[in-house]
Amino acid sequence: MKKILITGISGYIAPYLSKALLLTGEASLTGVYNSNKPNISGIDLVKCDLANNDELEQIFNEVKPEIVYHLASVTPTRITTQKEDFINYFNAEVTGNIAKLCSNINALMIYTSTDLVYKAGNDLREHTSPLDPLTIYAQTKLEGEKKVKEFAKSHLILRTSLVYGFTLSSYTSFFDVAYKSLSEGKELRTFKDQFRNALYVEDAADILVKLPALYKQNDVINFCGNEYLSRYEMCIGMCEAFGLDKKLVIPASCDEFTVYPTVKELGLSSKKLHEYGLKTGSYTDNLERAKKYLPG
């Protein structure tokens, strides 16, 4: 049984990852949470403040993981409620501390960064495309990448696109908010001029399960779907799949959003992901898969 540690277990991707890992029957899982204990069976749930290095070291000493999925971060939805020094410490310094602890026990570290580190463009490649993180979230996630490269002997860095699918935790995503509004018959303004290679959360979990066996060298990989979609197109597709009223979806521009800078074009190349033998489903097919998680 592989000993696996997952940070951010009460977040978005981690509950799906836990389900996928448990299905393999080959993993002993420990999930770390801070304030929100998730309802996940078959996994050892441990309360830990990752920003407290003593608590973090104790977890590593007790679990001695062979694989660490570092999914926890201060996300874009929380950056307006946290001080900048804490965001920097959590997304960068805590990531560096985890990288050092992984090296001490020769654990493989898999770190989820963000596609928002890139300068706007299309066919964005991991090692050649220019970087231009505009928000403190993207800037600190890029600093986290640097810490992983510096301190983790064995690592994979995943530049994660917009993830979609229904939440299994207290985390609320764009997808959840959109479905709730539309299913309640409320109009929803969505960006028609911002495009990303959205990644279905079950595809994300399946890829994360497979990656350790494919590890050969330290690498950066675009973690994304194949289709280049706007949120407007995603909401129209949601209406078609779930029988909701498309007239409720109102096109809007991301220029209207002024809380923090947005990037209009983030077209990721999935060539490297495919070279690893990893594939993702179409948006239409994944909405069919998502129906089993429909709220209510």
CSV table of C-alpha atoms in Angstrom, one decimal:
chain,number,residue,atom,x,y,z
A,1,MET,CA,0.0,0.0,0.0
A,2,LYS,CA,1.4,3.4,-1.0
A,3,LYS,CA,1.4,5.9,1.8
A,4,ILE,CA,-0.1,9.1,0.3
A,5,LEU,CA,-0.6,12.5,1.9
A,6,ILE,CA,-3.1,15.1,0.5
A,7,THR,CA,-3.2,18.7,1.5
A,8,GLY,CA,-6.3,20.7,1.0
A,9,ILE,CA,-8.5,17.7,1.5
A,10,SER,CA,-11.5,19.9,2.1
A,11,GLY,CA,-11.0,21.7,-1.2
A,12,TYR,CA,-12.3,21.1,-4.7
A,13,ILE,CA,-10.1,18.5,-6.4
A,14,ALA,CA,-9.0,16.5,-3.3
A,15,PRO,CA,-12.3,14.7,-2.5
A,16,TYR,CA,-12.5,13.5,-6.1
A,17,LEU,CA,-8.8,12.5,-5.9
A,18,SER,CA,-9.5,10.6,-2.7
A,19,LYS,CA,-12.4,8.6,-4.3
A,20,ALA,CA,-10.2,7.7,-7.3
A,21,LEU,CA,-7.3,6.6,-5.1
A,22,LEU,CA,-9.5,4.5,-2.9
A,23,LEU,CA,-10.9,2.7,-6.0
A,24,THR,CA,-7.3,1.5,-6.8
A,25,GLY,CA,-7.2,-0.4,-3.5
A,26,GLU,CA,-3.5,0.3,-3.4
A,27,ALA,CA,-3.3,3.5,-1.3
A,28,SER,CA,-3.2,4.4,2.4
A,29,LEU,CA,-4.5,7.9,2.5
A,30,THR,CA,-4.1,10.8,4.9
A,31,GLY,CA,-5.9,14.0,4.2
A,32,VAL,CA,-5.0,17.3,5.9
A,33,TYR,CA,-7.6,19.9,6.7
A,34,ASN,CA,-7.6,23.0,8.9
A,35,SER,CA,-11.1,24.5,9.6
A,36,ASN,CA,-13.5,22.4,7.5
A,37,LYS,CA,-13.4,18.7,8.2
A,38,PRO,CA,-14.8,16.9,5.1
A,39,ASN,CA,-17.1,14.0,5.1
A,40,ILE,CA,-14.9,11.4,3.4
A,41,SER,CA,-14.8,7.7,4.5
A,42,GLY,CA,-11.8,5.4,4.0
A,43,ILE,CA,-9.2,8.1,4.6
A,44,ASP,CA,-7.4,9.2,7.7
A,45,LEU,CA,-8.4,12.9,8.3
A,46,VAL,CA,-5.9,15.0,10.3
A,47,LYS,CA,-6.4,18.6,11.4
A,48,CYS,CA,-3.2,20.6,10.7
A,49,ASP,CA,-2.4,24.3,10.2
A,50,LEU,CA,0.0,24.0,7.3
A,51,ALA,CA,1.4,27.4,8.2
A,52,ASN,CA,2.6,26.0,11.5
A,53,ASN,CA,5.8,24.3,10.6
A,54,ASP,CA,5.9,22.2,13.8
A,55,GLU,CA,2.5,20.7,13.1
A,56,LEU,CA,3.5,20.1,9.5
A,57,GLU,CA,6.7,18.3,10.5
A,58,GLN,CA,4.8,16.1,12.9
A,59,ILE,CA,2.4,15.0,10.2
A,60,PHE,CA,5.3,14.0,7.9
A,61,ASN,CA,7.0,12.2,10.8
A,62,GLU,CA,3.9,10.2,11.6
A,63,VAL,CA,2.7,9.4,8.1
A,64,LYS,CA,6.0,9.1,6.3
A,65,PRO,CA,4.3,9.5,2.9
A,66,GLU,CA,5.8,8.2,-0.4
A,67,ILE,CA,3.6,10.6,-2.5
A,68,VAL,CA,2.4,14.1,-1.4
A,69,TYR,CA,-0.3,15.9,-3.4
A,70,HIS,CA,0.0,19.5,-2.3
A,71,LEU,CA,-3.4,20.9,-3.4
A,72,ALA,CA,-3.9,23.5,-0.6
A,73,SER,CA,-3.5,27.2,-1.3
A,74,VAL,CA,-5.1,30.6,-0.8
A,75,THR,CA,-7.3,30.6,-3.9
A,76,PRO,CA,-8.6,33.5,-6.0
A,77,THR,CA,-11.9,33.5,-4.1
A,78,ARG,CA,-10.0,34.1,-0.8
A,79,ILE,CA,-7.3,36.6,-1.8
A,80,THR,CA,-9.6,39.5,-1.1
A,81,THR,CA,-10.1,38.4,2.5
A,82,GLN,CA,-6.5,37.6,3.4
A,83,LYS,CA,-3.5,39.9,3.9
A,84,GLU,CA,-0.8,39.8,1.3
A,85,ASP,CA,1.9,38.7,3.6
A,86,PHE,CA,-0.2,35.6,4.6
A,87,ILE,CA,-1.0,34.8,1.0
A,88,ASN,CA,2.7,34.9,0.1
A,89,TYR,CA,3.6,32.9,3.1
A,90,PHE,CA,1.0,30.2,2.6
A,91,ASN,CA,1.3,29.8,-1.2
A,92,ALA,CA,5.1,30.2,-1.4
A,93,GLU,CA,6.8,29.5,1.9
A,94,VAL,CA,4.6,26.7,3.1
A,95,THR,CA,5.0,25.1,-0.3
A,96,GLY,CA,8.8,25.3,0.2
A,97,ASN,CA,8.6,23.8,3.6
A,98,ILE,CA,6.5,20.9,2.2
A,99,ALA,CA,9.1,20.5,-0.6
A,100,LYS,CA,11.9,20.2,2.0
A,101,LEU,CA,10.0,17.7,4.0
A,102,CYS,CA,9.3,15.6,0.9
A,103,SER,CA,13.1,15.6,0.0
A,104,ASN,CA,14.0,14.5,3.6
A,105,ILE,CA,12.0,11.3,3.1
A,106,ASN,CA,12.4,10.9,-0.7
A,107,ALA,CA,8.7,11.4,-1.4
A,108,LEU,CA,7.4,12.5,-4.8
A,109,MET,CA,5.8,15.9,-4.5
A,110,ILE,CA,2.9,16.8,-6.9
A,111,TYR,CA,2.1,20.5,-6.8
A,112,THR,CA,-0.9,22.2,-8.4
A,113,SER,CA,0.0,25.6,-9.7
A,114,THR,CA,-2.1,27.7,-12.0
A,115,ASP,CA,-2.3,28.6,-15.7
A,116,LEU,CA,-2.6,32.2,-14.5
A,117,VAL,CA,1.2,32.3,-14.3
A,118,TYR,CA,1.3,32.7,-18.1
A,119,LYS,CA,1.3,35.8,-20.2
A,120,ALA,CA,-1.9,35.9,-22.3
A,121,GLY,CA,-1.7,33.9,-25.5
A,122,ASN,CA,-2.4,30.6,-27.3
A,123,ASP,CA,-0.5,27.4,-27.6
A,124,LEU,CA,1.2,28.2,-24.3
A,125,ARG,CA,4.1,25.8,-23.7
A,126,GLU,CA,5.5,24.9,-20.3
A,127,HIS,CA,9.2,25.7,-20.8
A,128,THR,CA,9.1,28.3,-23.7
A,129,SER,CA,6.0,30.6,-23.2
A,130,PRO,CA,6.5,33.8,-21.4
A,131,LEU,CA,5.2,34.2,-17.8
A,132,ASP,CA,3.3,37.2,-16.5
A,133,PRO,CA,1.4,36.6,-13.3
A,134,LEU,CA,-1.0,39.5,-12.8
A,135,THR,CA,-2.6,38.8,-9.4
A,136,ILE,CA,-1.1,38.0,-6.0
A,137,TYR,CA,-2.6,34.6,-6.3
A,138,ALA,CA,-0.7,33.8,-9.6
A,139,GLN,CA,2.5,35.5,-8.4
A,140,THR,CA,2.6,33.5,-5.2
A,141,LYS,CA,1.8,30.2,-7.0
A,142,LEU,CA,4.7,30.9,-9.3
A,143,GLU,CA,6.9,31.5,-6.2
A,144,GLY,CA,5.6,28.2,-5.0
A,145,GLU,CA,6.8,26.6,-8.3
A,146,LYS,CA,10.3,28.0,-7.7
A,147,LYS,CA,10.3,26.6,-4.1
A,148,VAL,CA,9.3,23.2,-5.4
A,149,LYS,CA,12.1,23.2,-8.1
A,150,GLU,CA,14.6,24.4,-5.5
A,151,PHE,CA,13.8,22.0,-2.6
A,152,ALA,CA,11.9,18.9,-3.8
A,153,LYS,CA,14.2,16.2,-5.2
A,154,SER,CA,11.3,14.5,-7.0
A,155,HIS,CA,8.4,16.6,-8.2
A,156,LEU,CA,5.8,17.4,-10.8
A,157,ILE,CA,4.3,20.9,-11.2
A,158,LEU,CA,0.9,21.1,-12.7
A,159,ARG,CA,-0.3,24.4,-14.2
A,160,THR,CA,-4.0,24.0,-13.6
A,161,SER,CA,-6.6,25.5,-15.8
A,162,LEU,CA,-10.2,26.4,-14.8
A,163,VAL,CA,-11.6,23.3,-13.1
A,164,TYR,CA,-15.3,22.5,-13.4
A,165,GLY,CA,-17.8,20.0,-11.9
A,166,PHE,CA,-20.0,19.9,-8.8
A,167,THR,CA,-18.2,20.3,-5.5
A,168,LEU,CA,-18.1,17.4,-3.0
A,169,SER,CA,-17.1,19.7,-0.1
A,170,SER,CA,-17.7,23.1,1.4
A,171,TYR,CA,-15.7,24.7,-1.5
A,172,THR,CA,-17.9,26.5,-4.0
A,173,SER,CA,-16.8,26.8,-7.6
A,174,PHE,CA,-17.9,28.8,-10.5
A,175,PHE,CA,-19.7,25.7,-11.8
A,176,ASP,CA,-21.7,25.3,-8.6
A,177,VAL,CA,-22.7,29.0,-8.5
A,178,ALA,CA,-23.7,28.9,-12.1
A,179,TYR,CA,-25.8,25.8,-11.7
A,180,LYS,CA,-27.5,27.1,-8.6
A,181,SER,CA,-28.5,30.4,-10.2
A,182,LEU,CA,-29.7,28.9,-13.4
A,183,SER,CA,-31.6,26.0,-11.7
A,184,GLU,CA,-33.4,28.7,-9.6
A,185,GLY,CA,-34.5,30.6,-12.7
A,186,LYS,CA,-32.1,33.5,-12.1
A,187,GLU,CA,-30.2,35.4,-14.8
A,188,LEU,CA,-26.5,34.9,-14.8
A,189,ARG,CA,-23.9,37.2,-16.3
A,190,THR,CA,-20.9,35.3,-17.6
A,191,PHE,CA,-17.7,36.2,-19.4
A,192,LYS,CA,-18.0,35.8,-23.2
A,193,ASP,CA,-14.5,37.1,-23.9
A,194,GLN,CA,-12.3,35.1,-21.6
A,195,PHE,CA,-11.1,31.6,-22.8
A,196,ARG,CA,-9.4,28.8,-21.0
A,197,ASN,CA,-8.9,25.0,-21.5
A,198,ALA,CA,-11.3,24.0,-18.7
A,199,LEU,CA,-10.5,20.7,-16.9
A,200,TYR,CA,-13.3,18.4,-15.6
A,201,VAL,CA,-12.7,17.6,-11.9
A,202,GLU,CA,-13.0,13.8,-12.4
A,203,ASP,CA,-10.5,14.0,-15.3
A,204,ALA,CA,-8.2,15.9,-12.9
A,205,ALA,CA,-8.5,13.2,-10.3
A,206,ASP,CA,-7.9,10.4,-12.7
A,207,ILE,CA,-4.7,12.1,-14.1
A,208,LEU,CA,-3.4,12.8,-10.6
A,209,VAL,CA,-3.8,9.1,-9.7
A,210,LYS,CA,-1.9,8.0,-12.8
A,211,LEU,CA,1.0,10.5,-12.6
A,212,PRO,CA,3.2,8.9,-9.9
A,213,ALA,CA,3.6,5.7,-12.0
A,214,LEU,CA,4.6,7.8,-15.0
A,215,TYR,CA,7.1,9.9,-13.2
A,216,LYS,CA,10.6,9.8,-14.8
A,217,GLN,CA,12.0,13.2,-14.2
A,218,ASN,CA,11.1,16.5,-12.6
A,219,ASP,CA,8.7,18.3,-14.9
A,220,VAL,CA,6.2,21.1,-15.4
A,221,ILE,CA,2.9,20.0,-17.1
A,222,ASN,CA,-0.1,22.0,-18.3
A,223,PHE,CA,-3.0,20.5,-16.4
A,224,CYS,CA,-5.9,21.2,-18.7
A,225,GLY,CA,-8.7,20.0,-21.1
A,226,ASN,CA,-8.6,20.0,-24.8
A,227,GLU,CA,-11.4,22.5,-25.6
A,228,TYR,CA,-10.9,26.3,-25.5
A,229,LEU,CA,-14.1,27.6,-23.8
A,230,SER,CA,-15.5,30.8,-22.4
A,231,ARG,CA,-17.6,30.7,-19.2
A,232,TYR,CA,-20.5,31.8,-21.4
A,233,GLU,CA,-20.1,28.8,-23.6
A,234,MET,CA,-19.8,26.5,-20.5
A,235,CYS,CA,-23.0,27.9,-19.1
A,236,ILE,CA,-24.9,27.4,-22.4
A,237,GLY,CA,-23.6,23.8,-22.5
A,238,MET,CA,-24.7,23.3,-18.9
A,239,CYS,CA,-28.2,24.5,-19.8
A,240,GLU,CA,-28.4,22.1,-22.7
A,241,ALA,CA,-27.1,19.1,-20.7
A,242,PHE,CA,-29.2,19.8,-17.6
A,243,GLY,CA,-32.4,21.1,-19.2
A,244,LEU,CA,-32.0,24.7,-18.0
A,245,ASP,CA,-33.1,27.9,-19.7
A,246,LYS,CA,-30.4,29.3,-22.0
A,247,LYS,CA,-32.1,32.7,-22.1
A,248,LEU,CA,-31.0,33.1,-18.5
A,249,VAL,CA,-27.3,33.2,-19.5
A,250,ILE,CA,-26.4,36.8,-20.2
A,251,PRO,CA,-23.1,37.5,-22.1
A,252,ALA,CA,-20.7,39.9,-20.3
A,253,SER,CA,-17.2,41.1,-20.6
A,254,CYS,CA,-14.4,40.4,-18.1
A,255,ASP,CA,-13.6,44.1,-18.5
A,256,GLU,CA,-16.5,44.6,-16.1
A,257,PHE,CA,-14.7,42.7,-13.4
A,258,THR,CA,-12.5,45.0,-11.4
A,259,VAL,CA,-11.7,43.1,-8.2
A,260,TYR,CA,-8.4,41.9,-9.6
A,261,PRO,CA,-6.9,41.7,-13.1
A,262,THR,CA,-8.2,39.0,-15.5
A,263,VAL,CA,-6.6,37.4,-18.5
A,264,LYS,CA,-8.7,37.0,-21.6
A,265,GLU,CA,-6.7,34.3,-23.5
A,266,LEU,CA,-5.0,31.4,-21.8
A,267,GLY,CA,-4.8,28.7,-24.5
A,268,LEU,CA,-2.7,25.9,-23.0
A,269,SER,CA,-0.9,23.4,-25.1
A,270,SER,CA,-1.9,19.9,-24.0
A,271,LYS,CA,0.9,18.2,-26.0
A,272,LYS,CA,3.0,17.3,-23.0
A,273,LEU,CA,0.0,15.9,-21.2
A,274,HIS,CA,-0.7,13.7,-24.2
A,275,GLU,CA,3.0,12.6,-24.3
A,276,TYR,CA,2.5,11.2,-20.9
A,277,GLY,CA,-0.4,9.2,-22.3
A,278,LEU,CA,-3.0,11.2,-20.4
A,279,LYS,CA,-6.3,12.2,-22.0
A,280,THR,CA,-9.3,14.3,-21.0
A,281,GLY,CA,-13.0,14.0,-22.1
A,282,SER,CA,-15.0,16.5,-24.0
A,283,TYR,CA,-17.1,19.1,-22.2
A,284,THR,CA,-20.3,17.6,-23.5
A,285,ASP,CA,-19.4,14.1,-22.4
A,286,ASN,CA,-18.1,15.3,-19.0
A,287,LEU,CA,-21.4,17.1,-18.3
A,288,GLU,CA,-23.1,13.7,-18.7
A,289,ARG,CA,-20.6,12.2,-16.2
A,290,ALA,CA,-21.4,15.1,-13.8
A,291,LYS,CA,-25.1,14.3,-13.7
A,292,LYS,CA,-24.6,11.7,-11.0
A,293,TYR,CA,-23.5,14.6,-8.7
A,294,LEU,CA,-26.4,16.9,-9.5
A,295,PRO,CA,-27.5,18.7,-6.2
A,296,GLY,CA,-30.8,17.8,-4.7
